[in-house]
């Protein structure tokens, strides 16, 4: 390339910077998705591999039901290809912190596995030693390793526990059905550190016979903390296993050999140990039972005695109480009486006071009245006294005159003349007219005198009479006055009385006050006395309580000791009973909790990588290719000029190839840098929600990098070359001319007059434009369709994956049962007689049960040399109730199957994988040989493979009746009531209660299963979300690029209509219509393509044992369309801006 | 007041450190109904004048009045309206939309104009009654230019701007096109501004503005313009 040409090359980049950047972006996106997504699976695998190898993860784990003795370890070590062994002891326990039991996330007690470890090994390993006998190496995340038996390191993940633990916390272990006292030297441990171990790559900690059946956490404690002389398990590494990737078939096969050899030596080792144990335990238990009985009697007696004592104390305390109550009642009664008396006195006083006050009022009234009448009265008295004087005077006078008269009469009567004469003289002397008497005879005189005396007497009597009237009057007056006097006297008396009363009242008041004071004193005295008594009593009761508590404690201790002894005896008996059926379990890495999930995750990733990124990549490449072709076509004028100037075609072509290569190289570099880091890391981050792994390894994967870069660079460069060659083949003069724009042509639509004539002018223009450049139309539609297809398939995959759990276990799913209960002993004696079944049925929380024989066997099609797959043989005990526990239906035809005796039902994926159809035959490998079975139907199923066989057919085909080892259960409706937390709690309780029943080995509730499945598929959903983002980005870049090309090609046309005076929005809509049409068309085609792509992806992405849902939800269609439209909208908005900026002058100048 | 007034119009382009004056103090007038020819060699600033006058470009200084309105001060929207209703363009290379028939190309303009003429009639007037449904590629250069003129005329503009209308045409066709322009101007009183480097055209113009290096060199008024048929080159 000449210097001038190179400069021109740089300029052309600057001129077409948008396009150049678009190619870089699309290439980058394509390559990053291609390499990144494809690298994720291998990266995850490599990470696990490295993690396992670096930490010397065991290859095989041997667990024995009767423990492993030193000889057993030696036996295993001697097995061919065994590299090293690491025996370990463990016990599964509950945990108490600060006196409270730790609770797991399910709401049940947290079960923790305490495992032994020689921490010397761990410390040496930290110092750099690589001892092959130290396996599953720990990583301290904080703290330190234990130094003494009372210390432990704890699981660093507390995801399964609602109780949190800190370094320095003391935890107390509590056995579940085991006497920790005879297993551990201490049950209290101080947490001194937290660790991670490659044994657990996820939050799963495995299963246990303790508690609810699920392990939630683990601790490692020094070996010295164990009293036991045998091991619980032994970890084994196999020679040469490190050379294979842990998830590879080669590794599995390599390990299988060693595992089989260990299994082979197990029978002898087990029986050897069984004999020893029998010899050791039989007399031990015999003696133990005796000791226990003696101890129990002793304890019982001691307890009875102590109880008596305590009872006495309590009796006293109780008695005191009664007495106090009595005393209190008495005192209170007394007080009450005093109170009543006092109250009566008060009452009386109050009435007296009222009466007194009333008297005062009355007296005052009377007095006022009396005072007003007093002068009158006094006058009356004076008058009366006067009258009395008068009357007595008058009477006296009358009396005197009477006496005079009387004496006169006497005198007269007896008088002689002389006397008479004297008398007359006297009389005359007295002034009386006596002259007439002197002349008269005596008798006459006498008569006259008598007559005058009579006369006089009459006067006197008259006077007397008058006086009598006066007296009468006086008497009347006197009476009146007397009455008044009496009134006055009465008033005085009343007053005196009132005074009296007042005095009495004030005396009473004083008395009352006195009484009140006395009462208060009495009451205070009483209360004090009672309080005193109460205190005494409390003291007595407290003493009694203490005595009781002390007794209870002693009793509990004594009983606990007994219970522990009992447990030891029972467990010893159980051990003896189990010696006959004892065996070794030889487990592999894939049996480690979470390990298989991880490998499924890797498989999922690998499967998806085969489709999505490849498709993505091809769309990206196709778009770059078009962009390049267009560019060459646009620059034909320049091509012609250069050619005319004498540049060789080769030089000219090299400019474009260089353009293409440089753009794709930049894009590829960017894509590789981003891809290998971004996608594996992002996806791994998503998985790290469930997996606990070291940071992902991100090796540069040269194969994909080169492949991707070469593919896209070659494609784009080839496009540039072909386009140039086409142009350069034409004559330079012709090239120099403006490429005659494609001639307008009538489109076929115009021939349909009634449609065409009805279309608006602008619609006609749009249709013409659409049909004018079919190539561009095709590319745009292809790009949009590709993006929609990617989006739809990504959303669809989300639906399919997310739907698995729902379809298998959800309401209306395939598995209708609510739980599965694994039995430790199969029901052989007949279902009616089964104790366990009886127990389950009697639990009100369980509505319905179905005993099932379940066995996992290898099966395949009956044809020669067919591939075998692991499948579950399911033989229900009762075919009539099967429909309540599982839906046996064909997904496609909807046919409902009855489990008959003429053939078996196989699950859909199994049928598809083995290509067997109804009427065909399958073969099942049993230890005794291969059994062939006729297939009667294919049933819908999403996880794992199952072969459903009726019990009669099973017996006929396998030659033995099924031994029901599993019970499917439906729970009562009450278990589904209440809040989610309530249900969870109820489920956890049920789980725990069932696990506590004899004869039950494991309980799996469907809800719990859904949750653990949901975790894995949920994270796959998030991975799909990353794809959706990538597809969205691609959609955007593609649309933008295509629009850019479109505008560039039609600059002149657009400038012309701008010159004609089209408004900005009219100019935009001139192009919009085409875009909208092409976008809609693209979406329509994309949906069709997406359905196929989805179908393909689901088929490829499925892992062996899972069948994804086949449907795409309506929402996914809507979202795929909406996202594409959204990007189209944004691109159109951007286009509107660049159209606005499009310079008419510049665009029209080109031709000058 | 003249129909077109250019008043000290400047248009500068900055090329790095150098400033080029594409229009350097250009001032001239043209009256309504006149045919005004702007002549000059390549790079004299003819197209700049046309672009500014046509509302396709802005000037950096000075004033441009058309029909009394200062178009150099128009905002973007108003400028589009000015192009839409008041100006008709005729280009050297016709700039027809290749995908539309002759009739449709004209309709493209009449669609948006308020006082537009009937597209068919205008095409008949320019002598293309027979080629209404032909696509540009099926038409000769002269015919295409006629379509272009028809498209400009159909809008019934006040001002017709022609950029080298005969530049791509042969002698006879060129003359026919010029005749068409002259007739239109005479019949409708439309002001026509023709930009050309072809001095031979000047006799048919009422006014000849000669530009050199962005400056007005001479302005000549031709009281007796000749008929387009009679000019020769």
PDB file of N, CA and C in Angstrom, chain A residues 1042-1093:
ATOM      1  N   UNK A1042     -27.449  -0.795  10.418  1.00  0.00           N
ATOM      2  CA  UNK A1042     -28.218  -0.923   9.188  1.00  0.00           C
ATOM      3  C   UNK A1042     -28.883   0.402   8.824  1.00  0.00           C
ATOM      4  N   UNK A1043     -29.353   1.087   9.822  1.00  0.00           N
ATOM      5  CA  UNK A1043     -29.964   2.382   9.576  1.00  0.00           C
ATOM      6  C   UNK A1043     -28.953   3.379   9.048  1.00  0.00           C
ATOM      7  N   UNK A1044     -27.774   3.285   9.633  1.00  0.00           N
ATOM      8  CA  UNK A1044     -26.705   4.168   9.215  1.00  0.00           C
ATOM      9  C   UNK A1044     -26.381   3.942   7.742  1.00  0.00           C
ATOM     10  N   UNK A1045     -26.284   2.680   7.369  1.00  0.00           N
ATOM     11  CA  UNK A1045     -26.024   2.348   5.967  1.00  0.00           C
ATOM     12  C   UNK A1045     -27.139   2.906   5.100  1.00  0.00           C
ATOM     13  N   UNK A1046     -28.333   2.682   5.522  1.00  0.00           N
ATOM     14  CA  UNK A1046     -29.506   3.123   4.782  1.00  0.00           C
ATOM     15  C   UNK A1046     -29.443   4.629   4.516  1.00  0.00           C
ATOM     16  N   UNK A1047     -29.155   5.374   5.568  1.00  0.00           N
ATOM     17  CA  UNK A1047     -29.116   6.831   5.408  1.00  0.00           C
ATOM     18  C   UNK A1047     -27.975   7.247   4.490  1.00  0.00           C
ATOM     19  N   UNK A1048     -26.831   6.620   4.696  1.00  0.00           N
ATOM     20  CA  UNK A1048     -25.677   6.963   3.873  1.00  0.00           C
ATOM     21  C   UNK A1048     -25.949   6.742   2.391  1.00  0.00           C
ATOM     22  N   UNK A1049     -26.600   5.640   2.112  1.00  0.00           N
ATOM     23  CA  UNK A1049     -26.866   5.312   0.715  1.00  0.00           C
ATOM     24  C   UNK A1049     -27.871   6.255   0.082  1.00  0.00           C
ATOM     25  N   UNK A1050     -28.689   6.808   0.888  1.00  0.00           N
ATOM     26  CA  UNK A1050     -29.783   7.606   0.326  1.00  0.00           C
ATOM     27  C   UNK A1050     -29.660   9.075   0.680  1.00  0.00           C
ATOM     28  N   UNK A1051     -28.418   9.480   0.962  1.00  0.00           N
ATOM     29  CA  UNK A1051     -28.184  10.881   1.337  1.00  0.00           C
ATOM     30  C   UNK A1051     -28.751  11.847   0.316  1.00  0.00           C
ATOM     31  N   UNK A1052     -28.466  11.570  -0.958  1.00  0.00           N
ATOM     32  CA  UNK A1052     -28.897  12.475  -2.029  1.00  0.00           C
ATOM     33  C   UNK A1052     -30.405  12.612  -2.057  1.00  0.00           C
ATOM     34  N   UNK A1053     -31.016  11.473  -1.991  1.00  0.00           N
ATOM     35  CA  UNK A1053     -32.469  11.443  -2.043  1.00  0.00           C
ATOM     36  C   UNK A1053     -33.052  12.243  -0.871  1.00  0.00           C
ATOM     37  N   UNK A1054     -32.448  12.023   0.313  1.00  0.00           N
ATOM     38  CA  UNK A1054     -32.946  12.698   1.501  1.00  0.00           C
ATOM     39  C   UNK A1054     -32.687  14.190   1.430  1.00  0.00           C
ATOM     40  N   UNK A1055     -31.492  14.544   0.909  1.00  0.00           N
ATOM     41  CA  UNK A1055     -31.166  15.965   0.781  1.00  0.00           C
ATOM     42  C   UNK A1055     -32.144  16.620  -0.186  1.00  0.00           C
ATOM     43  N   UNK A1056     -32.486  15.911  -1.261  1.00  0.00           N
ATOM     44  CA  UNK A1056     -33.408  16.463  -2.246  1.00  0.00           C
ATOM     45  C   UNK A1056     -34.765  16.779  -1.615  1.00  0.00           C
ATOM     46  N   UNK A1057     -35.275  15.827  -0.871  1.00  0.00           N
ATOM     47  CA  UNK A1057     -36.605  16.116  -0.304  1.00  0.00           C
ATOM     48  C   UNK A1057     -36.519  17.186   0.778  1.00  0.00           C
ATOM     49  N   UNK A1058     -35.322  17.288   1.396  1.00  0.00           N
ATOM     50  CA  UNK A1058     -35.165  18.394   2.350  1.00  0.00           C
ATOM     51  C   UNK A1058     -35.197  19.728   1.596  1.00  0.00           C
ATOM     52  N   UNK A1059     -34.519  19.743   0.457  1.00  0.00           N
ATOM     53  CA  UNK A1059     -34.497  20.972  -0.345  1.00  0.00           C
ATOM     54  C   UNK A1059     -35.918  21.315  -0.805  1.00  0.00           C
ATOM     55  N   UNK A1060     -36.685  20.264  -1.078  1.00  0.00           N
ATOM     56  CA  UNK A1060     -38.058  20.513  -1.520  1.00  0.00           C
ATOM     57  C   UNK A1060     -38.895  21.118  -0.397  1.00  0.00           C
ATOM     58  N   UNK A1061     -38.359  21.124   0.787  1.00  0.00           N
ATOM     59  CA  UNK A1061     -39.070  21.781   1.886  1.00  0.00           C
ATOM     60  C   UNK A1061     -39.816  20.822   2.782  1.00  0.00           C
ATOM     61  N   UNK A1062     -39.371  19.569   2.825  1.00  0.00           N
ATOM     62  CA  UNK A1062     -39.990  18.641   3.778  1.00  0.00           C
ATOM     63  C   UNK A1062     -39.563  19.033   5.181  1.00  0.00           C
ATOM     64  N   UNK A1063     -40.528  19.000   6.108  1.00  0.00           N
ATOM     65  CA  UNK A1063     -40.181  19.267   7.492  1.00  0.00           C
ATOM     66  C   UNK A1063     -39.339  18.103   8.017  1.00  0.00           C
ATOM     67  N   UNK A1064     -38.642  18.350   9.134  1.00  0.00           N
ATOM     68  CA  UNK A1064     -37.762  17.316   9.702  1.00  0.00           C
ATOM     69  C   UNK A1064     -38.510  16.011   9.935  1.00  0.00           C
ATOM     70  N   UNK A1065     -39.693  16.169  10.488  1.00  0.00           N
ATOM     71  CA  UNK A1065     -40.397  14.911  10.815  1.00  0.00           C
ATOM     72  C   UNK A1065     -40.907  14.223   9.561  1.00  0.00           C
ATOM     73  N   UNK A1066     -41.160  15.027   8.519  1.00  0.00           N
ATOM     74  CA  UNK A1066     -41.578  14.415   7.260  1.00  0.00           C
ATOM     75  C   UNK A1066     -40.425  13.653   6.621  1.00  0.00           C
ATOM     76  N   UNK A1067     -39.246  14.243   6.759  1.00  0.00           N
ATOM     77  CA  UNK A1067     -38.063  13.569   6.223  1.00  0.00           C
ATOM     78  C   UNK A1067     -37.866  12.240   6.970  1.00  0.00           C
ATOM     79  N   UNK A1068     -37.970  12.308   8.311  1.00  0.00           N
ATOM     80  CA  UNK A1068     -37.760  11.094   9.099  1.00  0.00           C
ATOM     81  C   UNK A1068     -38.802  10.039   8.763  1.00  0.00           C
ATOM     82  N   UNK A1069     -40.050  10.478   8.656  1.00  0.00           N
ATOM     83  CA  UNK A1069     -41.096   9.477   8.438  1.00  0.00           C
ATOM     84  C   UNK A1069     -40.970   8.846   7.058  1.00  0.00           C
ATOM     85  N   UNK A1070     -40.316   9.584   6.144  1.00  0.00           N
ATOM     86  CA  UNK A1070     -40.049   9.047   4.807  1.00  0.00           C
ATOM     87  C   UNK A1070     -39.275   7.735   4.944  1.00  0.00           C
ATOM     88  N   UNK A1071     -38.373   7.698   5.951  1.00  0.00           N
ATOM     89  CA  UNK A1071     -37.570   6.503   6.191  1.00  0.00           C
ATOM     90  C   UNK A1071     -38.227   5.597   7.239  1.00  0.00           C
ATOM     91  N   UNK A1072     -38.875   6.242   8.213  1.00  0.00           N
ATOM     92  CA  UNK A1072     -39.493   5.464   9.301  1.00  0.00           C
ATOM     93  C   UNK A1072     -40.401   4.367   8.775  1.00  0.00           C
ATOM     94  N   UNK A1073     -41.227   4.766   7.845  1.00  0.00           N
ATOM     95  CA  UNK A1073     -42.206   3.801   7.354  1.00  0.00           C
ATOM     96  C   UNK A1073     -41.527   2.520   6.909  1.00  0.00           C
ATOM     97  N   UNK A1074     -40.447   2.718   6.209  1.00  0.00           N
ATOM     98  CA  UNK A1074     -39.713   1.529   5.750  1.00  0.00           C
ATOM     99  C   UNK A1074     -39.194   0.761   6.960  1.00  0.00           C
ATOM    100  N   UNK A1075     -38.619   1.512   7.889  1.00  0.00           N
ATOM    101  CA  UNK A1075     -38.045   0.854   9.070  1.00  0.00           C
ATOM    102  C   UNK A1075     -39.091   0.098   9.863  1.00  0.00           C
ATOM    103  N   UNK A1076     -40.219   0.787  10.036  1.00  0.00           N
ATOM    104  CA  UNK A1076     -41.271   0.153  10.824  1.00  0.00           C
ATOM    105  C   UNK A1076     -41.700  -1.137  10.151  1.00  0.00           C
ATOM    106  N   UNK A1077     -41.877  -1.048   8.844  1.00  0.00           N
ATOM    107  CA  UNK A1077     -42.304  -2.239   8.118  1.00  0.00           C
ATOM    108  C   UNK A1077     -41.259  -3.348   8.239  1.00  0.00           C
ATOM    109  N   UNK A1078     -40.000  -2.949   8.014  1.00  0.00           N
ATOM    110  CA  UNK A1078     -38.939  -3.957   8.056  1.00  0.00           C
ATOM    111  C   UNK A1078     -38.796  -4.535   9.467  1.00  0.00           C
ATOM    112  N   UNK A1079     -38.953  -3.655  10.464  1.00  0.00           N
ATOM    113  CA  UNK A1079     -38.842  -4.150  11.841  1.00  0.00           C
ATOM    114  C   UNK A1079     -39.951  -5.149  12.132  1.00  0.00           C
ATOM    115  N   UNK A1080     -41.181  -4.790  11.728  1.00  0.00           N
ATOM    116  CA  UNK A1080     -42.297  -5.696  11.998  1.00  0.00           C
ATOM    117  C   UNK A1080     -42.108  -7.016  11.265  1.00  0.00           C
ATOM    118  N   UNK A1081     -41.679  -6.908  10.028  1.00  0.00           N
ATOM    119  CA  UNK A1081     -41.445  -8.119   9.253  1.00  0.00           C
ATOM    120  C   UNK A1081     -40.351  -8.962   9.919  1.00  0.00           C
ATOM    121  N   UNK A1082     -39.288  -8.237  10.326  1.00  0.00           N
ATOM    122  CA  UNK A1082     -38.164  -8.923  10.983  1.00  0.00           C
ATOM    123  C   UNK A1082     -38.621  -9.616  12.251  1.00  0.00           C
ATOM    124  N   UNK A1083     -39.460  -8.933  13.017  1.00  0.00           N
ATOM    125  CA  UNK A1083     -39.933  -9.526  14.271  1.00  0.00           C
ATOM    126  C   UNK A1083     -40.754 -10.777  13.977  1.00  0.00           C
ATOM    127  N   UNK A1084     -41.614 -10.660  12.951  1.00  0.00           N
ATOM    128  CA  UNK A1084     -42.464 -11.807  12.607  1.00  0.00           C
ATOM    129  C   UNK A1084     -41.596 -13.008  12.238  1.00  0.00           C
ATOM    130  N   UNK A1085     -40.629 -12.757  11.360  1.00  0.00           N
ATOM    131  CA  UNK A1085     -39.751 -13.853  10.947  1.00  0.00           C
ATOM    132  C   UNK A1085     -38.920 -14.324  12.138  1.00  0.00           C
ATOM    133  N   UNK A1086     -38.473 -13.333  12.945  1.00  0.00           N
ATOM    134  CA  UNK A1086     -37.655 -13.666  14.105  1.00  0.00           C
ATOM    135  C   UNK A1086     -38.396 -14.555  15.082  1.00  0.00           C
ATOM    136  N   UNK A1087     -39.681 -14.331  15.217  1.00  0.00           N
ATOM    137  CA  UNK A1087     -40.442 -15.169  16.152  1.00  0.00           C
ATOM    138  C   UNK A1087     -40.515 -16.596  15.639  1.00  0.00           C
ATOM    139  N   UNK A1088     -40.755 -16.707  14.350  1.00  0.00           N
ATOM    140  CA  UNK A1088     -40.783 -18.050  13.761  1.00  0.00           C
ATOM    141  C   UNK A1088     -39.425 -18.717  13.960  1.00  0.00           C
ATOM    142  N   UNK A1089     -38.362 -17.965  13.655  1.00  0.00           N
ATOM    143  CA  UNK A1089     -37.013 -18.530  13.786  1.00  0.00           C
ATOM    144  C   UNK A1089     -36.713 -18.819  15.247  1.00  0.00           C
ATOM    145  N   UNK A1090     -37.174 -17.906  16.110  1.00  0.00           N
ATOM    146  CA  UNK A1090     -36.912 -18.072  17.543  1.00  0.00           C
ATOM    147  C   UNK A1090     -37.542 -19.341  18.091  1.00  0.00           C
ATOM    148  N   UNK A1091     -38.724 -19.669  17.577  1.00  0.00           N
ATOM    149  CA  UNK A1091     -39.386 -20.890  18.047  1.00  0.00           C
ATOM    150  C   UNK A1091     -38.521 -22.100  17.701  1.00  0.00           C
ATOM    151  N   UNK A1092     -37.984 -22.085  16.494  1.00  0.00           N
ATOM    152  CA  UNK A1092     -37.135 -23.214  16.093  1.00  0.00           C
ATOM    153  C   UNK A1092     -35.831 -23.223  16.872  1.00  0.00           C
ATOM    154  N   UNK A1093     -35.255 -22.036  17.010  1.00  0.00           N
ATOM    155  CA  UNK A1093     -33.982 -21.935  17.732  1.00  0.00           C
ATOM    156  C   UNK A1093     -34.176 -22.402  19.174  1.00  0.00           C
TER     157      UNK A1093
END
